[in-house]
Coordinates of C-alpha atoms and ligand atoms in Angstrom, one line a residue:
Chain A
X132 CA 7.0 -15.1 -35.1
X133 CA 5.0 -16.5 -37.7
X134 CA 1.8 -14.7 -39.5
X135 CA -1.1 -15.9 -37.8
X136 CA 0.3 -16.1 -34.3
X137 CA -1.7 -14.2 -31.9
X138 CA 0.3 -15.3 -28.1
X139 CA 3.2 -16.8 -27.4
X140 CA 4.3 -18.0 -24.0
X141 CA 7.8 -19.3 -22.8
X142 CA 9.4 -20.3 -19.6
X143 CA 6.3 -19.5 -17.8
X144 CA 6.9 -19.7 -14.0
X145 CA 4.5 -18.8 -11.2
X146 CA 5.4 -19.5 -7.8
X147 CA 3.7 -18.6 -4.1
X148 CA 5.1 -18.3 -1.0
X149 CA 9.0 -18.4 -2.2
X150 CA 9.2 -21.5 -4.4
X151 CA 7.1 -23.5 -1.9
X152 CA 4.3 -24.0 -4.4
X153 CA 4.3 -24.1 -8.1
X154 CA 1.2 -22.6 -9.8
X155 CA 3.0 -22.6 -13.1
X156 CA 6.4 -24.5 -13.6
X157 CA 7.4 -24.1 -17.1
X158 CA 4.9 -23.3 -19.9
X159 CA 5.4 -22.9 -23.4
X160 CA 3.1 -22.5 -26.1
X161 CA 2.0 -20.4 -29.2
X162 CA -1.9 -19.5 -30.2
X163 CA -2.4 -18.8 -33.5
X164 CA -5.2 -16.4 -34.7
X165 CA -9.0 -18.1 -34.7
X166 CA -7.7 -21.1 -32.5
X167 CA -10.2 -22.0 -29.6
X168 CA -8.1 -23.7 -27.3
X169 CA -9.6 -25.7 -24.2
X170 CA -7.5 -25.8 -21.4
X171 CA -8.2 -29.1 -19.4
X172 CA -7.0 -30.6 -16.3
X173 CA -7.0 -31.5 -12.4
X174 CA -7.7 -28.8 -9.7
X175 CA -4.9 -27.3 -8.9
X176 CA -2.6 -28.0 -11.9
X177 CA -2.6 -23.9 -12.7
X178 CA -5.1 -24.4 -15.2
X179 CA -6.4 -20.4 -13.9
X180 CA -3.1 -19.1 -13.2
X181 CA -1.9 -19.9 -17.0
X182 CA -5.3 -17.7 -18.0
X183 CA -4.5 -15.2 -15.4
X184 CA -0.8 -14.4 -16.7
X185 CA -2.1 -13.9 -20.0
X186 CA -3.6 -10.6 -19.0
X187 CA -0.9 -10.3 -16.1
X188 CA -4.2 -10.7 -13.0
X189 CA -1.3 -12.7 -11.7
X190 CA 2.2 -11.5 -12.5
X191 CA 4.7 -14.4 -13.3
X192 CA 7.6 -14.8 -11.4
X193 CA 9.4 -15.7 -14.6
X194 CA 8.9 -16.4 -18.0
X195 CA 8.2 -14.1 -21.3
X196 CA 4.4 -13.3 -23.0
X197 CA 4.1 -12.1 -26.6
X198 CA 1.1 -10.9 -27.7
X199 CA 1.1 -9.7 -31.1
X200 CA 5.0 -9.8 -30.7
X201 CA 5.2 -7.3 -28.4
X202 CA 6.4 -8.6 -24.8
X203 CA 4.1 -7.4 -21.8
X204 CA 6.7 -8.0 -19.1
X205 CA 8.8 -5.6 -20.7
X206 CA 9.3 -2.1 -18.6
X207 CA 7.5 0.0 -20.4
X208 CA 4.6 -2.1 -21.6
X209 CA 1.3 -0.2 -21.3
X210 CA -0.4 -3.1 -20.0
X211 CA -4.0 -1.2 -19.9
X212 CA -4.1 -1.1 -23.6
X213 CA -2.7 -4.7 -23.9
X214 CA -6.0 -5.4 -21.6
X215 CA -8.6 -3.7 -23.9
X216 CA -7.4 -6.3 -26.6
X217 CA -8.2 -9.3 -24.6
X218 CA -11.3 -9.8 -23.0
X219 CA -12.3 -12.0 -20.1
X220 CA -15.0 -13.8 -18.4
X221 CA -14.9 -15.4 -15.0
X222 CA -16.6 -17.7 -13.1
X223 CA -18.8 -15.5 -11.1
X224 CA -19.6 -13.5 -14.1
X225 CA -18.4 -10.0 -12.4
X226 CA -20.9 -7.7 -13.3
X227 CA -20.9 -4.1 -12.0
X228 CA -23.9 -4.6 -9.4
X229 CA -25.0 -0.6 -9.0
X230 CA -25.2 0.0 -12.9
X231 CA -27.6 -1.4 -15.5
X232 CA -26.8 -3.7 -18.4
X233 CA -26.4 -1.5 -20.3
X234 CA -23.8 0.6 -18.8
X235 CA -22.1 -2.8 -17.8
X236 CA -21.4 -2.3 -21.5
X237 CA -20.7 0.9 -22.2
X238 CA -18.8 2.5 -19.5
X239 CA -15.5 0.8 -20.9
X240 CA -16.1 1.3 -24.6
X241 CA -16.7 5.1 -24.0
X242 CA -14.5 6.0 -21.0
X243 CA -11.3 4.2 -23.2
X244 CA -12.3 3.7 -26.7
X245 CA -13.5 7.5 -26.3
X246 CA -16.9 6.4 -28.4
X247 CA -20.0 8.7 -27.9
X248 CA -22.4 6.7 -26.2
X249 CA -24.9 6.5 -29.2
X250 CA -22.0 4.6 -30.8
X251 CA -20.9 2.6 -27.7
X252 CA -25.1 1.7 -26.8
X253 CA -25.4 0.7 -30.6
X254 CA -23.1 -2.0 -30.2
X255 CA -24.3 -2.9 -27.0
X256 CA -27.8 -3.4 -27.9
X257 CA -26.9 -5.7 -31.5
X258 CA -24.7 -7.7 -29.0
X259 CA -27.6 -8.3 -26.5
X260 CA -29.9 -8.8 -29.3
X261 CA -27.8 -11.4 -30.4
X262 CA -27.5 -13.1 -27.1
X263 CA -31.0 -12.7 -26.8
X264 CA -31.1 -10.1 -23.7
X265 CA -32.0 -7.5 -25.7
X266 CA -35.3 -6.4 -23.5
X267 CA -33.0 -6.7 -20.0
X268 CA -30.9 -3.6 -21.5
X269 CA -32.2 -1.5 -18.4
X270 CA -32.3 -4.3 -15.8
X271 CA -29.7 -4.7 -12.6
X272 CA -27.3 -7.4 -12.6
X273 CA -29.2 -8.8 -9.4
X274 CA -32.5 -9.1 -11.3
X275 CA -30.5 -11.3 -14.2
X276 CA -30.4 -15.5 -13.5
X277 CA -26.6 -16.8 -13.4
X278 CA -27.1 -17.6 -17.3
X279 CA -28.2 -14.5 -18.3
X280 CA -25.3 -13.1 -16.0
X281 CA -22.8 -15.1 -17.3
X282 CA -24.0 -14.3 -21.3
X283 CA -24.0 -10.4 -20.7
X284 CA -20.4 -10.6 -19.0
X285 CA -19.7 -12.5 -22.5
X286 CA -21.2 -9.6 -24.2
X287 CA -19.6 -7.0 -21.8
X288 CA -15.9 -7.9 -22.5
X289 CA -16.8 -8.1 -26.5
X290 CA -17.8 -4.3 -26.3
X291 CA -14.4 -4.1 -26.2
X292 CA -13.5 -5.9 -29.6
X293 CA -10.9 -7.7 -28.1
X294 CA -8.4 -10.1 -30.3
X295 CA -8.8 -12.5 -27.8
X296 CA -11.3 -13.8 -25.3
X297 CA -10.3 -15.7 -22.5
X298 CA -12.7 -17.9 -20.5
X299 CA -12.0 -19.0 -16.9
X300 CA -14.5 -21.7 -16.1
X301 CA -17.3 -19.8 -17.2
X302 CA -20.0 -22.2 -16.8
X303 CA -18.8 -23.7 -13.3
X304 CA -21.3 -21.5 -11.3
X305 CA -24.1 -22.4 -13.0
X306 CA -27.3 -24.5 -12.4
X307 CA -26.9 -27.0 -15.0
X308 CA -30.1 -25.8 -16.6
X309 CA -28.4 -22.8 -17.7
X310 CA -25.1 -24.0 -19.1
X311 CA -26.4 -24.9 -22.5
X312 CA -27.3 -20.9 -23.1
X313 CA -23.9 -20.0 -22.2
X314 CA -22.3 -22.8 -24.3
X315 CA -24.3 -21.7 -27.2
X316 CA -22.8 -17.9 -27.5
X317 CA -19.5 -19.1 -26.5
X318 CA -19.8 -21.5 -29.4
X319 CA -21.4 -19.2 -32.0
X320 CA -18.4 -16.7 -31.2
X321 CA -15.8 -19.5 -31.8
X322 CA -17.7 -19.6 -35.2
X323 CA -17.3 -16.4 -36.0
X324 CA -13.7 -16.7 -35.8
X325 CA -13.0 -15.2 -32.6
X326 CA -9.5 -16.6 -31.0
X327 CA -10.8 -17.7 -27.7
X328 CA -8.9 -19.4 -25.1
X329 CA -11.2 -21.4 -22.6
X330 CA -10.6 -23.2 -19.1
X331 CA -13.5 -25.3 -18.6
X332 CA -14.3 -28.6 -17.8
X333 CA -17.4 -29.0 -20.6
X334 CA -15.4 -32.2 -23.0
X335 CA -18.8 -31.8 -25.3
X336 CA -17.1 -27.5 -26.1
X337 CA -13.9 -29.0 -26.9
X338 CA -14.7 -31.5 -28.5
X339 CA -17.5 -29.7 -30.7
X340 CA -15.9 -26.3 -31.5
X341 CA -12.0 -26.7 -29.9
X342 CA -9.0 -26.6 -33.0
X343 CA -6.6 -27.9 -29.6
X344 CA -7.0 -29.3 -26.3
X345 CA -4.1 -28.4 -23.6
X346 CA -3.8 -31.0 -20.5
X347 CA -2.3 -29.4 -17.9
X348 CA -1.1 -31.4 -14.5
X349 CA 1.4 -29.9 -11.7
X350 CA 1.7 -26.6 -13.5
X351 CA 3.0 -27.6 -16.9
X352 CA 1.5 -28.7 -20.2
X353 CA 1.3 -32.5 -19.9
X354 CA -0.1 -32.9 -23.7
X355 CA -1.7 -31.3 -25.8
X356 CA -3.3 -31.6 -29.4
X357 CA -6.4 -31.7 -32.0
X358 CA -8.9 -32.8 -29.6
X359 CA -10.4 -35.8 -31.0
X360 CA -7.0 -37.4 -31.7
X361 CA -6.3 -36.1 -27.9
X362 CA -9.5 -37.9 -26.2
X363 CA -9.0 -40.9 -27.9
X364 CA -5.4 -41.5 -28.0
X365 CA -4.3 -40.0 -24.9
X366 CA -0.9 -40.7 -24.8
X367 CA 0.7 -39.6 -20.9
X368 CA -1.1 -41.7 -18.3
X369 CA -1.6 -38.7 -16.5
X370 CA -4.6 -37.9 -18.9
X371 CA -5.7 -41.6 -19.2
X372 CA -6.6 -41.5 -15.4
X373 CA -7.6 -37.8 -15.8
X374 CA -9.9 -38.8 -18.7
X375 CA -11.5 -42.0 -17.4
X376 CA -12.6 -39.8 -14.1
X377 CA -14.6 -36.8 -16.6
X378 CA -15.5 -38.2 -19.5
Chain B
X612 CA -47.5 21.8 41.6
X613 CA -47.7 25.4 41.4
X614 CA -44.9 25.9 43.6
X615 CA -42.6 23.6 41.8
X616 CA -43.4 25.4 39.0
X617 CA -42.6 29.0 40.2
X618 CA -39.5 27.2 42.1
X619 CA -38.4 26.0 38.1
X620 CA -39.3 29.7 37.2
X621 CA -37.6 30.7 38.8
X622 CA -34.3 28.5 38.6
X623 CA -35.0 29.4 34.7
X624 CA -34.3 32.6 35.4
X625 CA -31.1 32.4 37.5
X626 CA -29.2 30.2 35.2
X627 CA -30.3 31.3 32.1
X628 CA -32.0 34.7 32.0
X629 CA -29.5 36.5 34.8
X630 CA -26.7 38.1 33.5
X631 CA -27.8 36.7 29.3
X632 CA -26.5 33.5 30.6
X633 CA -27.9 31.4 27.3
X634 CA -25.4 33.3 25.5
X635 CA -22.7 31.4 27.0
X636 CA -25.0 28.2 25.6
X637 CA -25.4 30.0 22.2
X638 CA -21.8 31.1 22.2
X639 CA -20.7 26.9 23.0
X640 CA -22.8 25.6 21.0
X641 CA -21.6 27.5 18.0
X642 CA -18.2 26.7 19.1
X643 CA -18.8 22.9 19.4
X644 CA -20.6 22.6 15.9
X645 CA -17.5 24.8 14.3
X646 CA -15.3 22.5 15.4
X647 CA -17.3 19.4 14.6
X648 CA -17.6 21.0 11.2
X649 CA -14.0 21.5 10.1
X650 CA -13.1 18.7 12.5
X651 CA -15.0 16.5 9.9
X652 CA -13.9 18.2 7.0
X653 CA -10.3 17.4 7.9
X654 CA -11.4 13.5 9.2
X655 CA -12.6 13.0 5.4
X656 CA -9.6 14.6 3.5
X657 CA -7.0 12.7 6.0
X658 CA -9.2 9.5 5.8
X659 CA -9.7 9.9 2.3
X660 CA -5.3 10.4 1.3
X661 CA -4.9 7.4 3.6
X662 CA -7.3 5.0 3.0
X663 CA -6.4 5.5 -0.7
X664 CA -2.8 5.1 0.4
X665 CA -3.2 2.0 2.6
X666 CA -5.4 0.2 -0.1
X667 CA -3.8 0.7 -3.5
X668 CA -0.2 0.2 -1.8
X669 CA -1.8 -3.1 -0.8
X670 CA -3.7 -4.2 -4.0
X671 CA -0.3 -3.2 -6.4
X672 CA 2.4 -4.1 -4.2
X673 CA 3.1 -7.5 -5.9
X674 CA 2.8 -5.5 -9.5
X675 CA 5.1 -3.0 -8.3
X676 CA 7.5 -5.3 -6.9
X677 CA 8.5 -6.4 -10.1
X678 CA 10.4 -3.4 -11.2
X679 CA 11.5 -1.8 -8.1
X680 CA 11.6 1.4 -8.8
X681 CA 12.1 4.7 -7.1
X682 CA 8.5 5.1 -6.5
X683 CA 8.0 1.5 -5.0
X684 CA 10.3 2.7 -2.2
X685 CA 8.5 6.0 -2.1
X686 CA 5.4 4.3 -1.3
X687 CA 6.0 2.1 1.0
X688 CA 7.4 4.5 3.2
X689 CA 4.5 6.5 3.0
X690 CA 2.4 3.3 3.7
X691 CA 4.5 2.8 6.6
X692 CA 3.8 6.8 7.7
X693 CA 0.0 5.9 7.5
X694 CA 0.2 2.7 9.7
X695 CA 1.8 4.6 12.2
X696 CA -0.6 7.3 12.1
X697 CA -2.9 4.8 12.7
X698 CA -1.7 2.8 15.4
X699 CA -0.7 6.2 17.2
X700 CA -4.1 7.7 17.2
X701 CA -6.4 5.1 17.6
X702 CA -4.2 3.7 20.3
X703 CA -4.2 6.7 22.5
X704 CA -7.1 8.2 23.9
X705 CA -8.6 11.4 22.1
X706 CA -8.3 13.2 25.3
X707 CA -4.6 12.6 25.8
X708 CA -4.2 13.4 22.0
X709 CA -5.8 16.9 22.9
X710 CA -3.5 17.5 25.7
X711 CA -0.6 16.8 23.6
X712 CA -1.6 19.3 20.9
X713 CA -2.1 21.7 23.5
X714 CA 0.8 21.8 25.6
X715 CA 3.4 19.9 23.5
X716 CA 2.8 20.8 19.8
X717 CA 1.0 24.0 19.8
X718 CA 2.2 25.2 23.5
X719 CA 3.3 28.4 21.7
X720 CA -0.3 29.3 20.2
X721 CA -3.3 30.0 22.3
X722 CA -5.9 29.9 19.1
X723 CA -7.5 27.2 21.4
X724 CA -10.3 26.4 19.0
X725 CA -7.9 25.7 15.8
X726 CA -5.8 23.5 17.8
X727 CA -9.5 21.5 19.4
X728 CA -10.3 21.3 15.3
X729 CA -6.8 19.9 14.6
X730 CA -7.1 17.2 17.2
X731 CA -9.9 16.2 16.4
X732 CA -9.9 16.2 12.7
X733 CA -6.7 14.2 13.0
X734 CA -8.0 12.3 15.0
X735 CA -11.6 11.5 13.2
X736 CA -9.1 10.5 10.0
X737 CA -7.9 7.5 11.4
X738 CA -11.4 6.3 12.0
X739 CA -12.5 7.9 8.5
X740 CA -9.8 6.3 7.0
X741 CA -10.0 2.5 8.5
X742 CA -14.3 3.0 7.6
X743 CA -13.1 3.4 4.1
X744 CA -10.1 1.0 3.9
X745 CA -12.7 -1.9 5.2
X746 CA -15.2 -0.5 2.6
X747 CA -13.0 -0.9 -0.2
X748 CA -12.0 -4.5 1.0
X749 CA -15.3 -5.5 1.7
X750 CA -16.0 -5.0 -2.3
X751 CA -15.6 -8.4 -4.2
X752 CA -11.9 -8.8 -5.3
X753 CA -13.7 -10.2 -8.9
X754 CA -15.1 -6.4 -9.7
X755 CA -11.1 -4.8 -9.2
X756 CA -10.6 -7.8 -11.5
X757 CA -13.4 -7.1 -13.9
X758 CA -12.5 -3.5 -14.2
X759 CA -8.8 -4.3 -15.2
X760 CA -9.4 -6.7 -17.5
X761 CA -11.6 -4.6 -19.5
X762 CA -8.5 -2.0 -19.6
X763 CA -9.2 0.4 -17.2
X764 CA -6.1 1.4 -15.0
X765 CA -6.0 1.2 -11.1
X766 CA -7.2 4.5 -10.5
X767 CA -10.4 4.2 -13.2
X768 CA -11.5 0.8 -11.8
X769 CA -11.4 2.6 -8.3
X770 CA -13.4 5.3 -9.0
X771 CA -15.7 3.8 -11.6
X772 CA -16.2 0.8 -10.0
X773 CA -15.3 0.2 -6.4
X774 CA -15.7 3.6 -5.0
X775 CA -19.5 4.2 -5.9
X776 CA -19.9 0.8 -4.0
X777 CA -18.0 1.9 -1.2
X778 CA -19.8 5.0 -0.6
X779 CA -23.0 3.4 -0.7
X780 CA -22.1 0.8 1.8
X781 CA -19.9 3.1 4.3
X782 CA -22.1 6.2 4.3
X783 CA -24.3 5.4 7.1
X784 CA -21.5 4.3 9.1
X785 CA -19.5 7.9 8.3
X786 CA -22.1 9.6 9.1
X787 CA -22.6 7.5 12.2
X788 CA -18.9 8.1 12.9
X789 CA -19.9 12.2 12.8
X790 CA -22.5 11.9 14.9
X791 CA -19.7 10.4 17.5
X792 CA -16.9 13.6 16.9
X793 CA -20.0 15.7 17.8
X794 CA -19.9 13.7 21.3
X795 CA -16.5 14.2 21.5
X796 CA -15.8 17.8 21.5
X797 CA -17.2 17.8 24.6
X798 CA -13.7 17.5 26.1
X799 CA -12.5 20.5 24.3
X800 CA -13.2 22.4 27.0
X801 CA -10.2 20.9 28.6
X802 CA -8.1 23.4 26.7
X803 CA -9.7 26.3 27.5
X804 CA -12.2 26.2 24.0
X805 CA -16.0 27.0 25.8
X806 CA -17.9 24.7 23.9
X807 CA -21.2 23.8 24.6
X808 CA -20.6 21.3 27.6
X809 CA -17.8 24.1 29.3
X810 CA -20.6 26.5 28.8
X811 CA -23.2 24.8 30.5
X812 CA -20.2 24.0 33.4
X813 CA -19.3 27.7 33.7
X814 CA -23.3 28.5 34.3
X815 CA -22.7 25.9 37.5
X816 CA -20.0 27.6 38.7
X817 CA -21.6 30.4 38.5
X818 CA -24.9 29.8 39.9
X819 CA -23.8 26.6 41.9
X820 CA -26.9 25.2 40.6
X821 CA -26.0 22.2 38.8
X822 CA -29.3 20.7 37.7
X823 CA -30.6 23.2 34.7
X824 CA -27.3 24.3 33.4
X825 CA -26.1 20.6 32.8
X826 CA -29.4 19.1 32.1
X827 CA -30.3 21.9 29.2
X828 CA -26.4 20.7 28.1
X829 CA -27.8 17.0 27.8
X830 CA -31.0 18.1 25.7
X831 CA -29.0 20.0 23.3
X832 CA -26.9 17.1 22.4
X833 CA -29.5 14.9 22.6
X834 CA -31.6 16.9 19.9
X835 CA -28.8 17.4 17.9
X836 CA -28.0 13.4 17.7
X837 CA -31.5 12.4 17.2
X838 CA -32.2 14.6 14.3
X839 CA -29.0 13.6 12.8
X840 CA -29.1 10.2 13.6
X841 CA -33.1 9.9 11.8
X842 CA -31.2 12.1 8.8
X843 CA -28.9 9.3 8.8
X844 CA -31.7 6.7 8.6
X845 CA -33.6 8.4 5.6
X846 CA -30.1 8.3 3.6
X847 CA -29.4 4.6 4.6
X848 CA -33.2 3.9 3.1
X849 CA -32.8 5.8 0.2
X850 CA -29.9 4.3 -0.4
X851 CA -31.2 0.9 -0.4
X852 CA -33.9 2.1 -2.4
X853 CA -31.7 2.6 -5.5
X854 CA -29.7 -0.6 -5.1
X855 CA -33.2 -2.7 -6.4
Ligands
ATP1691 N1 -2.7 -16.6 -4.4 C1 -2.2 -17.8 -4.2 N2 -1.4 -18.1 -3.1 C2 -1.0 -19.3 -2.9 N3 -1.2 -20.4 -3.8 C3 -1.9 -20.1 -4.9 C4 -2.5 -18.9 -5.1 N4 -3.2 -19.0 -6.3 C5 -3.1 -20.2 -6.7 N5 -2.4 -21.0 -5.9 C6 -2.0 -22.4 -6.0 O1 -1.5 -22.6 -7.3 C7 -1.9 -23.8 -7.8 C8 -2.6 -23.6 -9.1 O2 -3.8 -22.9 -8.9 P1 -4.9 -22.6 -10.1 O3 -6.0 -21.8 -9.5 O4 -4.2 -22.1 -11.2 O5 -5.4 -24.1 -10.4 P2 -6.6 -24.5 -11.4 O6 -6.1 -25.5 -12.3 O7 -7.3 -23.3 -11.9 O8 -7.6 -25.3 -10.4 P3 -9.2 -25.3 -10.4 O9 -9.6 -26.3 -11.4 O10 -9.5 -25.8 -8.9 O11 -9.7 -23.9 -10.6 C9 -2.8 -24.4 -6.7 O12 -2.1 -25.4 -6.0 C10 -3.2 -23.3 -5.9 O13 -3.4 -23.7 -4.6
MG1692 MG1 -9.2 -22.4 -11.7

């Protein structure tokens, strides 16, 4: 395990119904710390189910996941705390519909980080502020837009100060008005160094702010690499056809 | 008129007055709401241990399946306990549940009012506890899936998250589901309990004058569902009040 490596997957297999279909069919790959790597690819190719393992939402039916060397399959991993360390947004943002902002942000900071809720609102408010939400603090998800949904479940998941952030379509459900606001913070955190690993179908992210694309087709990584070199020279046909159709 | 009146008088009188009659009304009504009561309180606790059962054995089977351990077996038998329960009782009719408790299971005890409670607090579970099991399911899949991925365990992400949302969703039909147990009792008197409807019967056969006794019966459920039923209302608005 070198230094800087943050996740590392091997042999990852997901299958449904028996072996009948196969979300994932073999994945292997390392992320280093401070990567931002786009995850790209045709419906169905197991481009959410690779997300999904990461934090074990879906439990693979074989394979082995390091995070920070430490294997989460294994018996007695306390997969709760491996959680806290990895944040996630989802397409339909998720908010807690019957508290306020605010306490979308807080409960999980103070209930498992035990911080008094001075300390956990603190953080909460400079991470609205930043987002510019700062003033909806006391609002209900259902009085929000989708991109000021999707920009406080950002800011929900990094109450958590996780290592990692991992991003599952995250601007799929919006009106295409609001996708540049959620861009934006997702691109300002890849500035700030933040090791993000993102599922989305937005070439302009990737190619703007991603250190390495993945192409996934049929539930295993078809290519991957830098992404300019990977747009341009694609080398599978796989992503030459896939490419001509999105970009 | 005045002659039906003094005819009602003095009807009144005969089934209700003669002999401190309403006592028997008094005495079966507070016999039908002490059953309802603890009928109720053991409908929730039951539902309560077996929705909780039925859900999270269905929402971590496929994590628990991984390592089968001891306990994976141990809860899917108990699962298994709770879909019979379920099946049994709300595939049987309440009545023929009561008979059973009375002749079969308890025929040794003649407390007939704690063996009415028993029936129907077992009974009201299963209903309690499918009311809560479609609650929980009805609550987006993405906020279980929210809760654990911020790191809270199965048990935190239920009762931070899901089960204030359940609760305000399936109250009105719980309560709803009370105000039909109330109802029901009335066939306690099957097993010898006087509730409120045997009392008003006994005052027939006792006066053979059917019309008063069973009619007064009638009004005092009546009363006792409206009222609960407009309680019922003010919660469901309130409730809606605070969602915004
Ligand atoms: N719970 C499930 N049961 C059965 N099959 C499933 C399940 N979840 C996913 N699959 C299948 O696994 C494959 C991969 O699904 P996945 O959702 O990972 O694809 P994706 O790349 O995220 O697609 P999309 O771009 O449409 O989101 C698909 O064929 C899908 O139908
Ligand atoms: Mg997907």
């Amino acid at each position: 395990m070198s230094a800087n490596e943050i996740i590392r997957v091997s042999g990852l297999k997901k299958y449904y119904k028996g072996d009948k279909i196969k979300a994932l069919d073999g994945v292997d790959t390392v992320i280093h710390h401070g990567e931002v790597v786009v995850v790209i690819g045709p419906s169905g190719s197991g481009k959410s189910t690779f997300l999904r393992s990461l934090n074990l939402l879906e439990v693979p039916t074989e394979g082995e996941i390091y995070v920070n060397g430490e294997n989460i399959l294994a018996k007695g991993a306390d997969i709760n705390i491996h959680r806290q360390k990895m944040g996630m947004v989802f397409q339909h943002f998720n908010l807690f519909p019957h508290m306020t902002i605010l306490r979308n942000m807080t409960i999980a900071p103070m209930k498992l980080l035990k911080k008094s809720r001075a300390e956990a609102e603190a953080l909460a408010m400079e991470l609205l502020e930043k987002v510019g939400l700062a003033d909806r603090a006391n609002a209900y998800p259902s009085q929000l837009s989708g991109g000021q949904k999707q920009r406080v479940a950002i800011v929900r998941a990094l109450c958590m100060q996780p290592d990692v952030m991992l991003f599952d379509e995250p601007t799929s459900a919006l009106d295409p008005e609001m996708v540049g606001e959620v861009l934006e913070v997702m691109k300002s955190l890849a500035r700030d160094g933040m090791t993000m690993i993102v599922v989305t179908h937005e070439m302009g992210f990737a190619r703007e702010v991603g250190s390495r694309v993945i192409f996934m087709a049929d539930g295993r990584i078809i290519e991957e690499g830098e992404p300019r070199e990977l747009f341009e020279n694609p080398r599978s046909e796989r992503l030459r056809t896939f490419l001509a159709k999105v970009l | 008129m005045k002659a039906w009146f003094a005819d009602f008088a003095a009807d009144f009188r005969l089934n209700f007055i003669d002999g401190s009659m309403w006592k028997w009304l008094v005495q079966g009504l507070k016999n039908t709401l002490l059953i309802t009561f603890f009928a109720l309180l053991m409908g929730v606790v039951l539902g309560v241990v077996v929705a909780a059962v039925r859900s999270s054995y269905d929402k971590n089977r496929e994590t628990m399946a991984l390592h089968k351990g001891f306990g994976y077996y141990v809860f899917t038998f108990v699962n298994g306990i709770c879909k019979l329960y379920l099946t049994v009782i709300r595939g049987t009719p309440v009545m023929v549940q009561l008979l059973i408790m009375y002749f079969i299971i308890f025929a040794s005890s003649r407390n007939d009012i704690l063996i009415a409670t028993i029936a129907f607090g077992i009974n009201s579970g299963a209903y309690v506890a499918e009311i809560l099991r479609g609650g929980i399911m009805s609550i987006d899949n993405g906020q279980f899936e929210a809760g654990r991925s911020l790191g809270f365990n199965y048990v935190q992400t239920m009762l931070h998250i899901v089960i204030p949302q359940v609760f305000k969703s399936v109250l009105p039909t719980l309560c709803n589901e009370f105000i039909v147990l109330l109802k029901e009792t009335s066939i306690a008197g099957y097993v010898g309990v006087m509730d409120l409807t045997k009392a008003g019967d006994l005052i027939r056969g006792r006066t053979f004058s059917a019309f008063l006794p069973l009619i007064a019966v009638a009004l005092i459920y009546l009363v006792l569902v409206v009222v609960l039923t407009a309680l019922v209302g003010v919660l469901e608005r309130r409730l809606r009040k605070n969602e915004r």
